[in-house]
Amino acid sequence: MGASDSKPAGAPAAALPAPSAAPPGIPIGPDGKPKKICCCCPDTKRLRDTCIAERGEEHAYCQALIEAHKACLRVEGFKV
């Protein structure tokens, strides 16, 4: 009756690959969880945001801070 296709109850299941915790391209932190871009590089983020609020995004100093923040995020594994 087709019972020969089923495995005995005690037989180990075929090993399946573990599901990815993060989509491709998202860096994984030391705890094994995906990193959140909003939580990485808080120092450069704060300086960048303050500068933009006070001087505007086009200000040369703010542009340097924006680039510094992007560089920090790249070091953390983000593609920005």
Short mmCIF file of C-alpha atoms in Angstrom, two decimals:
data_model
loop_
_atom_site.label_atom_id
_atom_site.label_comp_id
_atom_site.label_asym_id
_atom_site.label_seq_id
_atom_site.Cartn_x
_atom_site.Cartn_y
_atom_site.Cartn_z
CA MET A 1 0.00 0.00 0.00
CA GLY A 2 2.92 2.38 -0.45
CA ALA A 3 4.05 2.11 3.17
CA SER A 4 7.57 1.27 2.01
CA ASP A 5 8.12 4.95 1.13
CA SER A 6 7.71 6.16 4.72
CA LYS A 7 10.59 6.18 7.22
CA PRO A 8 10.40 4.43 10.57
CA ALA A 9 9.50 6.70 13.48
CA GLY A 10 13.02 6.49 14.99
CA ALA A 11 14.88 7.32 11.75
CA PRO A 12 16.72 10.65 11.73
CA ALA A 13 15.36 13.28 9.38
CA ALA A 14 17.55 14.52 6.57
CA ALA A 15 19.64 17.48 7.65
CA LEU A 16 18.16 20.69 6.34
CA PRO A 17 20.18 23.88 6.13
CA ALA A 18 19.44 26.29 8.96
CA PRO A 19 17.27 29.18 7.87
CA SER A 20 19.17 32.40 7.48
CA ALA A 21 18.52 34.84 10.30
CA ALA A 22 19.11 37.80 8.00
CA PRO A 23 18.56 38.52 4.33
CA PRO A 24 21.68 38.36 2.16
CA GLY A 25 23.89 41.40 2.61
CA ILE A 26 22.84 42.12 6.21
CA PRO A 27 25.84 41.79 8.55
CA ILE A 28 25.57 39.46 11.53
CA GLY A 29 26.68 40.61 14.97
CA PRO A 30 28.78 38.62 17.44
CA ASP A 31 25.57 37.40 19.09
CA GLY A 32 24.51 35.74 15.83
CA LYS A 33 21.67 38.20 15.22
CA PRO A 34 21.47 40.59 12.27
CA LYS A 35 22.95 44.00 12.96
CA LYS A 36 20.59 46.97 12.79
CA ILE A 37 21.92 49.91 10.81
CA CYS A 38 20.11 52.31 13.15
CA CYS A 39 22.07 51.03 16.15
CA CYS A 40 25.56 50.90 14.65
CA CYS A 41 27.95 53.82 14.90
CA PRO A 42 25.97 55.91 17.40
CA ASP A 43 28.76 58.47 17.85
CA THR A 44 29.11 59.36 14.18
CA LYS A 45 25.33 59.22 13.76
CA ARG A 46 24.76 61.72 16.59
CA LEU A 47 27.39 64.14 15.27
CA ARG A 48 26.04 63.87 11.73
CA ASP A 49 22.43 64.42 12.79
CA THR A 50 23.28 67.40 15.00
CA CYS A 51 25.28 69.04 12.24
CA ILE A 52 22.51 68.56 9.68
CA ALA A 53 19.92 69.99 12.07
CA GLU A 54 22.05 73.06 12.86
CA ARG A 55 23.77 73.77 9.55
CA GLY A 56 21.99 71.85 6.82
CA GLU A 57 22.99 68.79 4.85
CA GLU A 58 24.91 70.76 2.21
CA HIS A 59 27.35 72.34 4.68
CA ALA A 60 30.92 71.14 4.04
CA TYR A 61 31.48 70.07 7.66
CA CYS A 62 28.24 68.07 7.62
CA GLN A 63 29.28 66.41 4.37
CA ALA A 64 32.49 65.26 6.07
CA LEU A 65 30.48 63.87 9.00
CA ILE A 66 28.11 62.09 6.61
CA GLU A 67 31.06 60.43 4.89
CA ALA A 68 32.59 59.50 8.26
CA HIS A 69 29.32 57.86 9.29
CA LYS A 70 29.14 55.93 6.01
CA ALA A 71 32.73 54.76 6.52
CA CYS A 72 31.85 53.55 10.02
CA LEU A 73 28.84 51.64 8.68
CA ARG A 74 31.03 50.01 6.01
CA VAL A 75 33.43 48.85 8.73
CA GLU A 76 30.40 47.28 10.47
CA GLY A 77 29.62 45.37 7.27
CA PHE A 78 26.86 47.46 5.70
CA LYS A 79 26.96 48.32 2.01
CA VAL A 80 26.27 52.05 1.91
#
